[in-house]
Amino acid sequence: MSDLYFLSTRSNNEKILASQVIVRGIAGDGGLYVPELLPKIEKPMSCLEDMDYKALAFYVMEKFLTDFKEPVLRECISRAYNDKFDNPAIAPLTEKGGLYFLELYHGPTLAFKDMALSILPHLLKEAAKELNINKEIVILTATSGDTGKAALEGFANIEGTKVIVFYPKKGVSRIQERQMTTQKGSNTYVVAIDGSFDDAQKGVKAIFNDKSFNEILNVNNCMLSSANSINIGRLIPQIVYYVHSYINLIKLDKISKNEKINVVVPTGNFGDILAGYYAKKMGVPINKLICASNENNVLYDFINTGVYNRKRELKATLSPSMDILVSSNLERLLYELCSHDVSVINSMVGSLNKKGEFTITRDMKEKLLEDFYGEFATDDQTLKTIKDIYDNYGYLVDTHTAVACSVYKKYVEDTKDNLKTVIISTASPFKFPNSVMKAVNKKFTSYDDFDLLEKVAELSNCSIPKSLKDISKRRILHSMVCKKDDMGSTIFKILKI
Ligand SMILES: *Cc1c(COP(=O)(O)O)cnc(C)c1O
C-alpha cells in the first residue's frame, strides 16, 4: 500500500506520516493535520459484510496509518475493541420506529468517545516507539465532560504517558464529574477550571502553540500531545462505525446495495460528523450528513447562512457535551470545501480570531450544502423527544441522542426525504439520568442523579453499567482546581517542573 501523507490545514511546507501526526497532535503552525487525499473503499460495500468490527477497523484504518506495521495495528485494534465493551457487536444498531440507532455508548465510559479513545493510547505508544521517542508524552485534554473520562480511562497506566484533563467546573453533569474525579491510575490528573469548555479548549490550544512552554517541557524530557479530536488519531477510528452501520443495514436486508442513507449526528466540536463526511468521501453511500445542534446553534447558523459567528453567550443546556461555540474540526471541513487552499483557511481563521466571525465563499457554501443539513433543538424539544420515544417504543435515549432525533423530525418535515436514516447515539441514558428521567416523568425531578440510576435501569430494562455501579461511594482521588489563566503553571506543578 502506498504511503498516505498528512499536511497542516494552514501551510504546505511539511508532509508527514501518520505516526508523526498522532504523536504531535496539532501542527506547529496552529493548524490541524489532514490527509493529503481521502483513500477510497475499493471493495463493494456488500463484500465487507463478513467483517466483524475489528476486521473492519483494520480495513479502514490501515488506509490512513500506512506506516504502522500490520501486526502492530492489529494488536492495537484488539486491545481496544474487546470485552471492555459490554456488547460484542461493539457498535450495535437498534431499530425503533423505523429509525436506526447506532449505539456508540457500550464502552467503559458510556459515551462514543470510547470508540476512539480506547485505541488512541495504543496507537500513540506504538507511534512513539517507532519514532524512537524516549520522552514522556503528556496528553493534554480539554473536556466538555465525555472526552476527559474517556481519555483518562484510555491512558490510565499506559507506560510513558501522563494524562492531564481540564474540565469546566460548572459545565459537566454530576455523573460525568464523579466519573473523572474517581479515576484510578498513577499517571492521571484531573483539574477543574473556573470557566467554560471553550475557555479550557482555548487554554489548551494556546499551550500547544506556546514555543517557550514547549521548550521548557523539552529540556525536562517531556512532550505534549493531544487526545482531543484535533488529533487525527481520534478521527480515523471514528470513520469505522459509519462504514459498520452501512454494512449492517445491508446485512439486515434493510437497504439494497448502494442505496443511500442519511445520518444524523449530535454535534459539538464537529469531530464525529467530520468522520462521517470522510466516510462519505471514501465511498459510503451517504445522502445527507444532518448536523444536529442544541441551543448553542453556531453550526446551524453557519450551514444555513455561510457565516460562522461565535460572538454570543454560551448556554448551559441539557446536552452539555455539545455546549461549544468554536468547533475545532470545522477547519478540516473548510479545507476540503476550498480545495486545500491554505490562504483561504488562514484568512478565515484570522477573521475568527480578530472579529469573532468569518464568511465562506459562495462556491464553498454550495459544496457544503451538497453534503450537509443543519438544524437545532431546544432543551424543551429535547425533553419532549425523550418522552415521545419512550412512550412509543419503550426505548430510552440520552439528551444528546434526543437532540439528533428532534432535528431529524424537522428534517423530514422540511424535505419530505424518506431515505433510511441512522441516528448516531452518542451517550448512554445512564450518563444523564437526571434529564432523561425528568423528561419521562416530572416526579423524578426531585431525585438525586445517583439514585436515579436504579430508575433508568427499571425503565430501560437494562442493568446499571458496571462502570457506574457504586460510583457515589467511590473515593474521590482528584480535587485540583485552577483559574482559567493558570493552566500552564498547573501543568508545571503536576509535572514537578
Ligand atoms: C463529544 C460528544 C458529542 C459531540 O461530538 P463532537 O465530535 O464534539 O461533535 C455529542 N454527544 C456526546 C455524548 C459527546 O460526548
Short mmCIF file of C-alpha atoms and ligand atoms in Angstrom, two decimals:
data_model
loop_
_atom_site.label_atom_id
_atom_site.label_comp_id
_atom_site.label_asym_id
_atom_site.label_seq_id
_atom_site.Cartn_x
_atom_site.Cartn_y
_atom_site.Cartn_z
CA MET A 1 0.00 0.00 0.00
CA SER A 2 1.39 3.41 -0.89
CA ASP A 3 2.09 5.92 1.85
CA LEU A 4 -0.54 8.44 2.81
CA TYR A 5 0.87 11.78 3.94
CA PHE A 6 -0.70 14.40 6.18
CA LEU A 7 -0.43 18.18 5.93
CA SER A 8 -1.44 21.11 8.10
CA THR A 9 -4.61 22.99 7.16
CA ARG A 10 -2.57 26.21 7.37
CA SER A 11 0.59 25.59 5.35
CA ASN A 12 2.02 23.33 2.67
CA ASN A 13 5.64 23.14 3.71
CA GLU A 14 5.62 19.85 5.56
CA LYS A 15 4.27 16.39 4.77
CA ILE A 16 4.43 13.70 7.43
CA LEU A 17 3.19 10.17 8.00
CA ALA A 18 0.57 9.01 10.49
CA SER A 19 2.91 8.15 13.40
CA GLN A 20 4.32 11.67 13.48
CA VAL A 21 0.87 13.17 13.18
CA ILE A 22 -0.53 11.17 16.07
CA VAL A 23 2.41 11.95 18.34
CA ARG A 24 2.29 15.68 17.60
CA GLY A 25 -1.48 16.07 17.80
CA ILE A 26 -1.57 19.59 16.38
CA ALA A 27 0.62 21.21 13.71
CA GLY A 28 3.31 23.70 14.70
CA ASP A 29 1.55 26.50 12.79
CA GLY A 30 -1.63 26.04 14.84
CA GLY A 31 -3.35 24.18 12.01
CA LEU A 32 -4.87 20.73 12.11
CA TYR A 33 -3.38 17.76 10.30
CA VAL A 34 -5.41 16.45 7.38
CA PRO A 35 -4.80 13.61 4.93
CA GLU A 36 -3.39 14.71 1.59
CA LEU A 37 -6.20 12.80 -0.05
CA LEU A 38 -9.02 10.63 1.20
CA PRO A 39 -8.42 6.98 0.41
CA LYS A 40 -11.24 5.09 -1.29
CA ILE A 41 -13.02 2.00 -0.06
CA GLU A 42 -12.27 -0.07 -3.14
CA LYS A 43 -14.25 -3.16 -2.21
CA PRO A 44 -18.01 -3.07 -2.81
CA MET A 45 -19.85 -2.43 0.45
CA SER A 46 -21.60 -5.79 0.22
CA CYS A 47 -18.22 -7.55 0.25
CA LEU A 48 -17.40 -6.12 3.67
CA GLU A 49 -20.41 -7.84 5.23
CA ASP A 50 -18.48 -10.68 6.75
CA MET A 51 -16.08 -8.50 8.67
CA ASP A 52 -16.62 -8.08 12.38
CA TYR A 53 -15.89 -4.72 13.98
CA LYS A 54 -12.19 -5.42 14.44
CA ALA A 55 -11.63 -6.68 10.91
CA LEU A 56 -13.44 -3.68 9.51
CA ALA A 57 -11.45 -1.33 11.75
CA PHE A 58 -8.27 -2.78 10.31
CA TYR A 59 -9.53 -2.49 6.74
CA VAL A 60 -10.41 1.20 7.17
CA MET A 61 -7.59 2.33 9.43
CA GLU A 62 -4.70 0.80 7.51
CA LYS A 63 -5.59 3.10 4.62
CA PHE A 64 -4.58 6.05 6.80
CA LEU A 65 -1.97 4.57 9.11
CA THR A 66 0.30 3.43 6.31
CA ASP A 67 3.49 3.50 8.39
CA PHE A 68 2.07 1.16 11.05
CA LYS A 69 3.12 -2.45 10.54
CA GLU A 70 0.19 -4.80 10.02
CA PRO A 71 0.62 -6.89 13.22
CA VAL A 72 1.12 -3.71 15.26
CA LEU A 73 -2.11 -2.16 14.02
CA ARG A 74 -3.99 -5.41 14.50
CA GLU A 75 -2.71 -5.62 18.07
CA CYS A 76 -3.79 -2.01 18.81
CA ILE A 77 -7.26 -2.83 17.49
CA SER A 78 -7.64 -5.99 19.51
CA ARG A 79 -6.55 -4.20 22.69
CA ALA A 80 -9.17 -1.53 22.07
CA TYR A 81 -12.31 -3.33 20.96
CA ASN A 82 -12.65 -6.22 23.38
CA ASP A 83 -14.69 -7.05 26.46
CA LYS A 84 -14.20 -3.50 27.74
CA PHE A 85 -17.32 -3.02 25.64
CA ASP A 86 -20.45 -4.51 27.14
CA ASN A 87 -21.84 -5.56 23.75
CA PRO A 88 -19.96 -7.99 21.50
CA ALA A 89 -21.08 -6.08 18.39
CA ILE A 90 -19.11 -3.06 19.82
CA ALA A 91 -21.44 -0.65 17.98
CA PRO A 92 -24.87 -2.33 17.76
CA LEU A 93 -27.60 -0.96 15.52
CA THR A 94 -31.08 -0.91 17.08
CA GLU A 95 -34.24 -0.30 15.06
CA LYS A 96 -37.03 1.67 16.74
CA GLY A 97 -39.93 3.24 14.94
CA GLY A 98 -38.29 2.95 11.52
CA LEU A 99 -35.12 4.67 12.70
CA TYR A 100 -31.74 3.03 13.20
CA PHE A 101 -29.91 3.94 16.39
CA LEU A 102 -26.19 3.29 16.15
CA GLU A 103 -25.37 2.81 19.84
CA LEU A 104 -21.83 4.04 20.33
CA TYR A 105 -22.01 4.03 24.11
CA HIS A 106 -21.20 0.48 25.07
CA GLY A 107 -17.61 1.27 26.05
CA PRO A 108 -16.14 1.83 29.52
CA THR A 109 -17.21 5.47 29.89
CA LEU A 110 -20.66 5.19 28.28
CA ALA A 111 -20.16 7.75 25.50
CA PHE A 112 -18.99 7.49 21.90
CA LYS A 113 -15.60 8.98 22.82
CA ASP A 114 -14.60 5.44 23.81
CA MET A 115 -14.75 4.40 20.15
CA ALA A 116 -11.59 6.40 19.51
CA LEU A 117 -10.05 6.82 22.93
CA SER A 118 -9.83 3.13 23.62
CA ILE A 119 -7.44 2.83 20.69
CA LEU A 120 -5.61 6.17 20.54
CA PRO A 121 -3.34 5.43 23.54
CA HIS A 122 -2.13 2.22 21.86
CA LEU A 123 -1.58 3.97 18.53
CA LEU A 124 0.33 6.73 20.28
CA LYS A 125 2.52 4.36 22.23
CA GLU A 126 3.39 2.37 19.11
CA ALA A 127 4.00 5.54 17.09
CA ALA A 128 6.40 6.85 19.76
CA LYS A 129 8.22 3.53 19.79
CA GLU A 130 8.55 3.52 16.00
CA LEU A 131 9.91 7.09 16.06
CA ASN A 132 12.36 6.33 18.89
CA ILE A 133 10.85 8.95 21.13
CA ASN A 134 12.04 8.47 24.68
CA LYS A 135 10.33 11.47 26.18
CA GLU A 136 7.37 11.23 28.49
CA ILE A 137 4.26 12.05 26.46
CA VAL A 138 1.93 14.39 28.30
CA ILE A 139 -1.62 14.17 26.99
CA LEU A 140 -3.32 17.49 27.47
CA THR A 141 -7.08 17.46 27.18
CA ALA A 142 -9.91 19.93 27.49
CA THR A 143 -13.26 18.29 28.03
CA SER A 144 -16.92 19.19 27.92
CA GLY A 145 -17.47 16.06 30.00
CA ASP A 146 -17.06 12.90 27.98
CA THR A 147 -13.64 13.19 26.34
CA GLY A 148 -11.97 13.68 29.71
CA LYS A 149 -13.17 10.45 31.22
CA ALA A 150 -12.57 8.52 28.03
CA ALA A 151 -9.01 9.89 27.79
CA LEU A 152 -8.32 9.09 31.46
CA GLU A 153 -9.65 5.58 31.05
CA GLY A 154 -7.75 5.05 27.80
CA PHE A 155 -4.39 6.38 29.01
CA ALA A 156 -4.50 5.18 32.64
CA ASN A 157 -1.32 3.21 33.33
CA ILE A 158 -0.11 3.40 29.73
CA GLU A 159 3.64 3.41 30.11
CA GLY A 160 5.49 6.55 29.06
CA THR A 161 2.44 8.78 29.26
CA LYS A 162 0.73 11.15 31.66
CA VAL A 163 -2.78 12.42 31.05
CA ILE A 164 -3.99 15.81 32.31
CA VAL A 165 -7.66 16.73 31.90
CA PHE A 166 -9.14 20.21 32.34
CA TYR A 167 -12.91 20.41 32.70
CA PRO A 168 -15.26 23.37 33.28
CA LYS A 169 -16.23 23.16 36.96
CA LYS A 170 -19.83 24.14 36.29
CA GLY A 171 -20.12 22.68 32.79
CA VAL A 172 -20.40 18.92 33.31
CA SER A 173 -23.05 16.64 34.81
CA ARG A 174 -22.57 15.24 38.33
CA ILE A 175 -22.10 11.76 36.98
CA GLN A 176 -19.51 13.00 34.50
CA GLU A 177 -17.62 14.86 37.21
CA ARG A 178 -17.67 11.87 39.52
CA GLN A 179 -16.50 9.56 36.75
CA MET A 180 -13.44 11.75 36.33
CA THR A 181 -12.63 12.57 39.95
CA THR A 182 -12.66 8.89 40.91
CA GLN A 183 -10.28 7.88 38.11
CA LYS A 184 -7.53 5.48 39.12
CA GLY A 185 -4.04 5.30 37.61
CA SER A 186 -0.87 6.94 38.91
CA ASN A 187 -0.40 8.85 35.63
CA THR A 188 -3.85 10.53 35.65
CA TYR A 189 -4.58 14.14 36.65
CA VAL A 190 -7.93 15.94 36.69
CA VAL A 191 -8.27 19.71 37.10
CA ALA A 192 -11.47 21.78 37.34
CA ILE A 193 -11.22 25.28 35.86
CA ASP A 194 -13.39 28.28 36.64
CA GLY A 195 -14.54 28.77 33.06
CA SER A 196 -16.40 27.15 30.18
CA PHE A 197 -15.33 24.36 27.83
CA ASP A 198 -14.35 26.99 25.27
CA ASP A 199 -12.02 28.55 27.86
CA ALA A 200 -10.48 25.16 28.55
CA GLN A 201 -10.07 24.39 24.85
CA LYS A 202 -8.61 27.83 24.15
CA GLY A 203 -6.17 27.42 27.05
CA VAL A 204 -5.04 24.02 25.81
CA LYS A 205 -4.58 25.27 22.25
CA ALA A 206 -2.56 28.26 23.49
CA ILE A 207 -0.28 25.96 25.49
CA PHE A 208 0.28 23.78 22.42
CA ASN A 209 1.28 26.87 20.44
CA ASP A 210 3.49 28.38 23.16
CA LYS A 211 7.04 27.73 21.93
CA SER A 212 8.83 28.62 25.16
CA PHE A 213 6.45 26.49 27.21
CA ASN A 214 7.16 23.52 24.96
CA GLU A 215 10.90 24.20 25.13
CA ILE A 216 10.79 24.02 28.93
CA LEU A 217 8.99 20.68 28.69
CA ASN A 218 11.54 19.52 26.16
CA VAL A 219 14.54 20.14 28.44
CA ASN A 220 12.64 18.27 31.14
CA ASN A 221 12.26 15.28 28.84
CA CYS A 222 8.52 15.73 28.26
CA MET A 223 6.44 16.48 25.19
CA LEU A 224 2.80 17.40 24.72
CA SER A 225 0.25 15.53 22.70
CA SER A 226 -3.50 15.72 22.44
CA ALA A 227 -6.40 13.37 22.99
CA ASN A 228 -8.91 15.92 21.72
CA SER A 229 -10.39 15.50 18.29
CA ILE A 230 -7.80 17.94 16.99
CA ASN A 231 -5.67 14.76 16.96
CA ILE A 232 -6.41 12.91 13.73
CA GLY A 233 -5.81 9.70 15.69
CA ARG A 234 -9.22 10.39 17.21
CA LEU A 235 -10.99 10.85 13.90
CA ILE A 236 -9.71 7.88 11.93
CA PRO A 237 -11.16 5.25 14.30
CA GLN A 238 -14.49 7.08 14.10
CA ILE A 239 -14.77 6.57 10.35
CA VAL A 240 -15.07 2.84 11.01
CA TYR A 241 -18.51 2.92 12.62
CA TYR A 242 -20.06 4.79 9.71
CA VAL A 243 -18.96 2.01 7.39
CA HIS A 244 -20.02 -0.55 10.00
CA SER A 245 -23.55 0.87 10.26
CA TYR A 246 -23.95 0.86 6.49
CA ILE A 247 -22.87 -2.73 6.03
CA ASN A 248 -25.11 -3.76 8.90
CA LEU A 249 -28.09 -2.24 7.15
CA ILE A 250 -27.24 -4.30 4.09
CA LYS A 251 -26.75 -7.41 6.18
CA LEU A 252 -30.12 -6.93 7.87
CA ASP A 253 -31.71 -6.54 4.45
CA LYS A 254 -32.90 -3.06 5.30
CA ILE A 255 -31.30 -1.47 2.26
CA SER A 256 -30.20 -2.71 -1.12
CA LYS A 257 -26.67 -2.48 -2.47
CA ASN A 258 -25.60 1.18 -2.83
CA GLU A 259 -28.90 2.56 -1.51
CA LYS A 260 -28.28 5.95 0.04
CA ILE A 261 -28.89 6.64 3.71
CA ASN A 262 -28.88 9.72 5.92
CA VAL A 263 -27.01 10.03 9.17
CA VAL A 264 -27.90 12.41 11.98
CA VAL A 265 -25.04 13.44 14.23
CA PRO A 266 -25.39 15.30 17.53
CA THR A 267 -22.57 17.77 17.09
CA GLY A 268 -20.27 19.89 19.23
CA ASN A 269 -16.64 20.06 18.18
CA PHE A 270 -17.52 18.70 14.72
CA GLY A 271 -15.28 15.64 15.08
CA ASP A 272 -17.86 12.90 14.86
CA ILE A 273 -19.69 14.35 11.87
CA LEU A 274 -16.40 15.07 10.12
CA ALA A 275 -15.55 11.37 10.39
CA GLY A 276 -18.93 10.75 8.71
CA TYR A 277 -18.02 13.20 5.96
CA TYR A 278 -14.70 11.40 5.44
CA ALA A 279 -16.63 8.09 5.26
CA LYS A 280 -18.89 9.60 2.62
CA LYS A 281 -15.93 10.82 0.56
CA MET A 282 -14.33 7.40 0.87
CA GLY A 283 -17.39 5.86 -0.73
CA VAL A 284 -20.07 5.11 1.87
CA PRO A 285 -23.39 5.95 0.14
CA ILE A 286 -24.49 8.73 2.48
CA ASN A 287 -27.01 11.24 1.18
CA LYS A 288 -27.04 13.93 3.87
CA LEU A 289 -24.99 14.40 6.99
CA ILE A 290 -27.52 16.03 9.27
CA CYS A 291 -25.75 18.24 11.78
CA ALA A 292 -27.79 18.43 14.98
CA SER A 293 -27.01 21.23 17.42
CA ASN A 294 -28.51 22.28 20.72
CA GLU A 295 -29.31 25.91 21.55
CA ASN A 296 -25.64 26.75 21.05
CA ASN A 297 -26.55 26.73 17.40
CA VAL A 298 -23.49 28.32 15.79
CA LEU A 299 -23.26 25.46 13.30
CA TYR A 300 -26.93 25.67 12.40
CA ASP A 301 -26.43 29.34 11.54
CA PHE A 302 -23.23 28.56 9.69
CA ILE A 303 -24.70 25.84 7.50
CA ASN A 304 -27.73 27.94 6.66
CA THR A 305 -26.05 31.33 6.12
CA GLY A 306 -22.37 30.65 5.38
CA VAL A 307 -21.40 32.92 8.28
CA TYR A 308 -19.67 31.46 11.32
CA ASN A 309 -20.25 33.75 14.28
CA ARG A 310 -19.03 32.84 17.74
CA LYS A 311 -19.97 36.21 19.29
CA ARG A 312 -22.73 35.02 21.59
CA GLU A 313 -23.21 33.76 25.12
CA LEU A 314 -22.56 30.10 25.70
CA LYS A 315 -25.71 28.50 27.11
CA ALA A 316 -25.61 25.62 29.55
CA THR A 317 -28.00 23.08 28.02
CA LEU A 318 -29.17 19.58 28.89
CA SER A 319 -26.73 18.22 26.29
CA PRO A 320 -23.53 19.61 27.85
CA SER A 321 -21.11 17.68 25.64
CA MET A 322 -22.32 19.88 22.80
CA ASP A 323 -22.08 23.21 24.63
CA ILE A 324 -19.42 24.62 22.34
CA LEU A 325 -19.11 27.83 20.32
CA VAL A 326 -15.87 27.16 18.47
CA SER A 327 -15.99 23.80 16.70
CA SER A 328 -12.34 22.99 16.09
CA ASN A 329 -12.79 20.36 13.41
CA LEU A 330 -14.75 22.66 11.15
CA GLU A 331 -11.34 23.86 9.97
CA ARG A 332 -10.79 20.43 8.43
CA LEU A 333 -14.08 20.65 6.54
CA LEU A 334 -13.28 24.17 5.33
CA TYR A 335 -10.01 22.80 4.00
CA GLU A 336 -11.92 20.34 1.82
CA LEU A 337 -14.50 22.95 0.77
CA CYS A 338 -11.83 25.36 -0.52
CA SER A 339 -9.93 22.58 -2.32
CA HIS A 340 -6.97 22.69 0.06
CA ASP A 341 -6.21 26.39 -0.40
CA VAL A 342 -4.35 27.25 2.81
CA SER A 343 -4.54 31.00 2.17
CA VAL A 344 -8.33 30.78 2.40
CA ILE A 345 -8.07 28.91 5.70
CA ASN A 346 -5.60 31.42 7.12
CA SER A 347 -7.81 34.35 6.27
CA MET A 348 -10.89 32.69 7.80
CA VAL A 349 -9.06 31.66 10.95
CA GLY A 350 -7.60 35.16 11.20
CA SER A 351 -11.02 36.70 10.88
CA LEU A 352 -12.47 34.34 13.52
CA ASN A 353 -9.70 35.30 15.94
CA LYS A 354 -9.85 39.02 15.27
CA LYS A 355 -13.53 39.68 14.60
CA GLY A 356 -15.17 36.59 16.08
CA GLU A 357 -16.62 35.57 12.72
CA PHE A 358 -15.89 34.61 9.14
CA THR A 359 -17.85 34.06 5.94
CA ILE A 360 -17.27 31.33 3.40
CA THR A 361 -17.37 31.91 -0.35
CA ARG A 362 -20.43 31.09 -2.42
CA ASP A 363 -18.65 28.21 -4.01
CA MET A 364 -17.77 26.75 -0.59
CA LYS A 365 -21.33 27.20 0.61
CA GLU A 366 -22.70 25.34 -2.38
CA LYS A 367 -20.38 22.44 -1.72
CA LEU A 368 -21.30 22.50 1.96
CA LEU A 369 -24.99 22.16 1.21
CA GLU A 370 -24.42 19.20 -1.09
CA ASP A 371 -23.36 17.13 1.88
CA PHE A 372 -24.80 18.80 4.99
CA TYR A 373 -28.07 19.87 6.51
CA GLY A 374 -28.16 21.82 9.79
CA GLU A 375 -30.86 22.21 12.43
CA PHE A 376 -31.04 22.56 16.20
CA ALA A 377 -33.25 21.56 19.12
CA THR A 378 -34.12 23.49 22.24
CA ASP A 379 -34.00 21.85 25.68
CA ASP A 380 -37.80 21.61 25.74
CA GLN A 381 -37.85 19.88 22.38
CA THR A 382 -35.11 17.54 23.56
CA LEU A 383 -37.08 16.53 26.66
CA LYS A 384 -40.26 16.06 24.67
CA THR A 385 -38.41 13.84 22.21
CA ILE A 386 -37.09 11.61 25.02
CA LYS A 387 -40.63 11.22 26.31
CA ASP A 388 -42.14 10.53 22.88
CA ILE A 389 -39.57 7.86 22.07
CA TYR A 390 -40.01 6.25 25.47
CA ASP A 391 -43.82 6.33 25.35
CA ASN A 392 -43.95 4.94 21.81
CA TYR A 393 -41.16 2.39 21.81
CA GLY A 394 -40.11 1.81 25.43
CA TYR A 395 -36.61 2.92 24.41
CA LEU A 396 -34.62 5.42 26.46
CA VAL A 397 -32.26 7.81 24.70
CA ASP A 398 -29.92 10.31 26.33
CA THR A 399 -30.22 14.06 25.78
CA HIS A 400 -27.57 14.24 23.01
CA THR A 401 -29.18 11.45 21.02
CA ALA A 402 -32.54 13.13 21.59
CA VAL A 403 -31.23 16.35 20.03
CA ALA A 404 -30.46 14.28 16.93
CA CYS A 405 -33.94 12.71 16.88
CA SER A 406 -35.63 16.06 17.32
CA VAL A 407 -33.60 17.56 14.49
CA TYR A 408 -34.35 14.57 12.27
CA LYS A 409 -38.08 15.18 12.69
CA LYS A 410 -37.61 18.75 11.47
CA TYR A 411 -35.52 17.50 8.57
CA VAL A 412 -38.27 15.16 7.39
CA GLU A 413 -40.92 17.87 7.73
CA ASP A 414 -38.74 20.25 5.79
CA THR A 415 -37.52 17.96 3.00
CA LYS A 416 -40.02 15.06 2.88
CA ASP A 417 -36.94 12.87 2.38
CA ASN A 418 -37.72 9.28 3.38
CA LEU A 419 -34.36 7.58 2.96
CA LYS A 420 -33.36 5.15 5.71
CA THR A 421 -31.67 7.08 8.47
CA VAL A 422 -29.09 6.28 11.14
CA ILE A 423 -29.15 8.24 14.38
CA ILE A 424 -25.68 8.43 15.87
CA SER A 425 -26.41 7.66 19.51
CA THR A 426 -23.56 9.22 21.41
CA ALA A 427 -24.24 8.59 25.08
CA SER A 428 -25.99 6.13 27.33
CA PRO A 429 -29.11 7.35 29.14
CA PHE A 430 -27.31 6.25 32.32
CA LYS A 431 -24.88 9.08 31.84
CA PHE A 432 -27.53 11.82 32.08
CA PRO A 433 -30.13 10.21 34.36
CA ASN A 434 -31.44 13.47 35.73
CA SER A 435 -32.54 14.99 32.42
CA VAL A 436 -33.63 11.69 30.93
CA MET A 437 -35.87 10.72 33.84
CA LYS A 438 -37.27 14.20 34.26
CA ALA A 439 -38.33 14.03 30.64
CA VAL A 440 -40.14 10.75 31.14
CA ASN A 441 -41.94 11.80 34.31
CA LYS A 442 -41.77 15.06 36.29
CA LYS A 443 -41.93 13.17 39.58
CA PHE A 444 -38.27 12.27 39.14
CA THR A 445 -37.22 15.93 39.24
CA SER A 446 -36.54 15.76 42.96
CA TYR A 447 -34.38 12.62 42.82
CA ASP A 448 -30.61 12.65 43.13
CA ASP A 449 -28.61 11.72 39.97
CA PHE A 450 -27.13 8.71 41.69
CA ASP A 451 -30.49 7.36 42.96
CA LEU A 452 -31.93 7.78 39.50
CA LEU A 453 -29.60 5.16 38.05
CA GLU A 454 -31.85 2.44 39.52
CA LYS A 455 -34.85 4.04 37.86
CA VAL A 456 -33.14 4.26 34.48
CA ALA A 457 -32.37 0.56 34.81
CA GLU A 458 -36.02 -0.26 35.57
CA LEU A 459 -37.42 1.76 32.70
CA SER A 460 -34.89 0.70 30.09
CA ASN A 461 -34.81 -2.92 31.15
CA CYS A 462 -31.01 -2.81 31.26
CA SER A 463 -28.84 -3.26 34.31
CA ILE A 464 -26.75 -0.37 35.60
CA PRO A 465 -23.45 -0.43 33.68
CA LYS A 466 -20.55 -1.86 35.66
CA SER A 467 -18.63 1.38 35.42
CA LEU A 468 -21.35 3.33 37.26
CA LYS A 469 -22.25 0.84 39.97
CA ASP A 470 -21.31 2.23 43.37
CA ILE A 471 -19.85 5.33 41.78
CA SER A 472 -21.34 7.51 44.52
CA LYS A 473 -19.38 5.52 47.10
CA ARG A 474 -16.05 5.52 45.31
CA ARG A 475 -13.21 7.55 46.77
CA ILE A 476 -12.58 10.95 45.18
CA LEU A 477 -8.96 10.90 44.05
CA HIS A 478 -8.75 14.25 42.26
CA SER A 479 -9.66 17.66 43.62
CA MET A 480 -7.36 20.16 41.89
CA VAL A 481 -8.89 23.44 40.75
CA CYS A 482 -7.29 26.30 38.84
CA LYS A 483 -8.14 29.65 37.28
CA LYS A 484 -8.56 29.57 33.53
CA ASP A 485 -5.42 31.68 33.10
CA ASP A 486 -3.31 29.39 35.28
CA MET A 487 -3.50 26.23 33.22
CA GLY A 488 0.16 26.44 32.18
CA SER A 489 1.51 26.80 35.71
CA THR A 490 -0.78 24.00 36.87
CA ILE A 491 0.82 21.71 34.30
CA PHE A 492 4.30 22.61 35.58
CA LYS A 493 3.16 21.84 39.11
CA ILE A 494 1.82 18.44 38.06
CA LEU A 495 5.00 17.60 36.15
CA LYS A 496 7.11 18.95 39.04
CA ILE A 497 8.93 21.36 36.75
C1 LIG B 1 -18.46 14.77 22.36
C2 LIG B 1 -19.91 14.46 22.28
C3 LIG B 1 -20.71 14.95 21.24
C4 LIG B 1 -20.17 15.87 20.18
O1 LIG B 1 -19.23 15.25 19.35
P1 LIG B 1 -18.21 16.15 18.50
O2 LIG B 1 -17.30 15.18 17.86
O3 LIG B 1 -17.51 17.02 19.51
O4 LIG B 1 -19.02 16.94 17.56
C5 LIG B 1 -22.04 14.57 21.21
N1 LIG B 1 -22.57 13.78 22.16
C6 LIG B 1 -21.84 13.30 23.17
C7 LIG B 1 -22.48 12.44 24.19
C8 LIG B 1 -20.49 13.62 23.27
O5 LIG B 1 -19.75 13.14 24.29
#
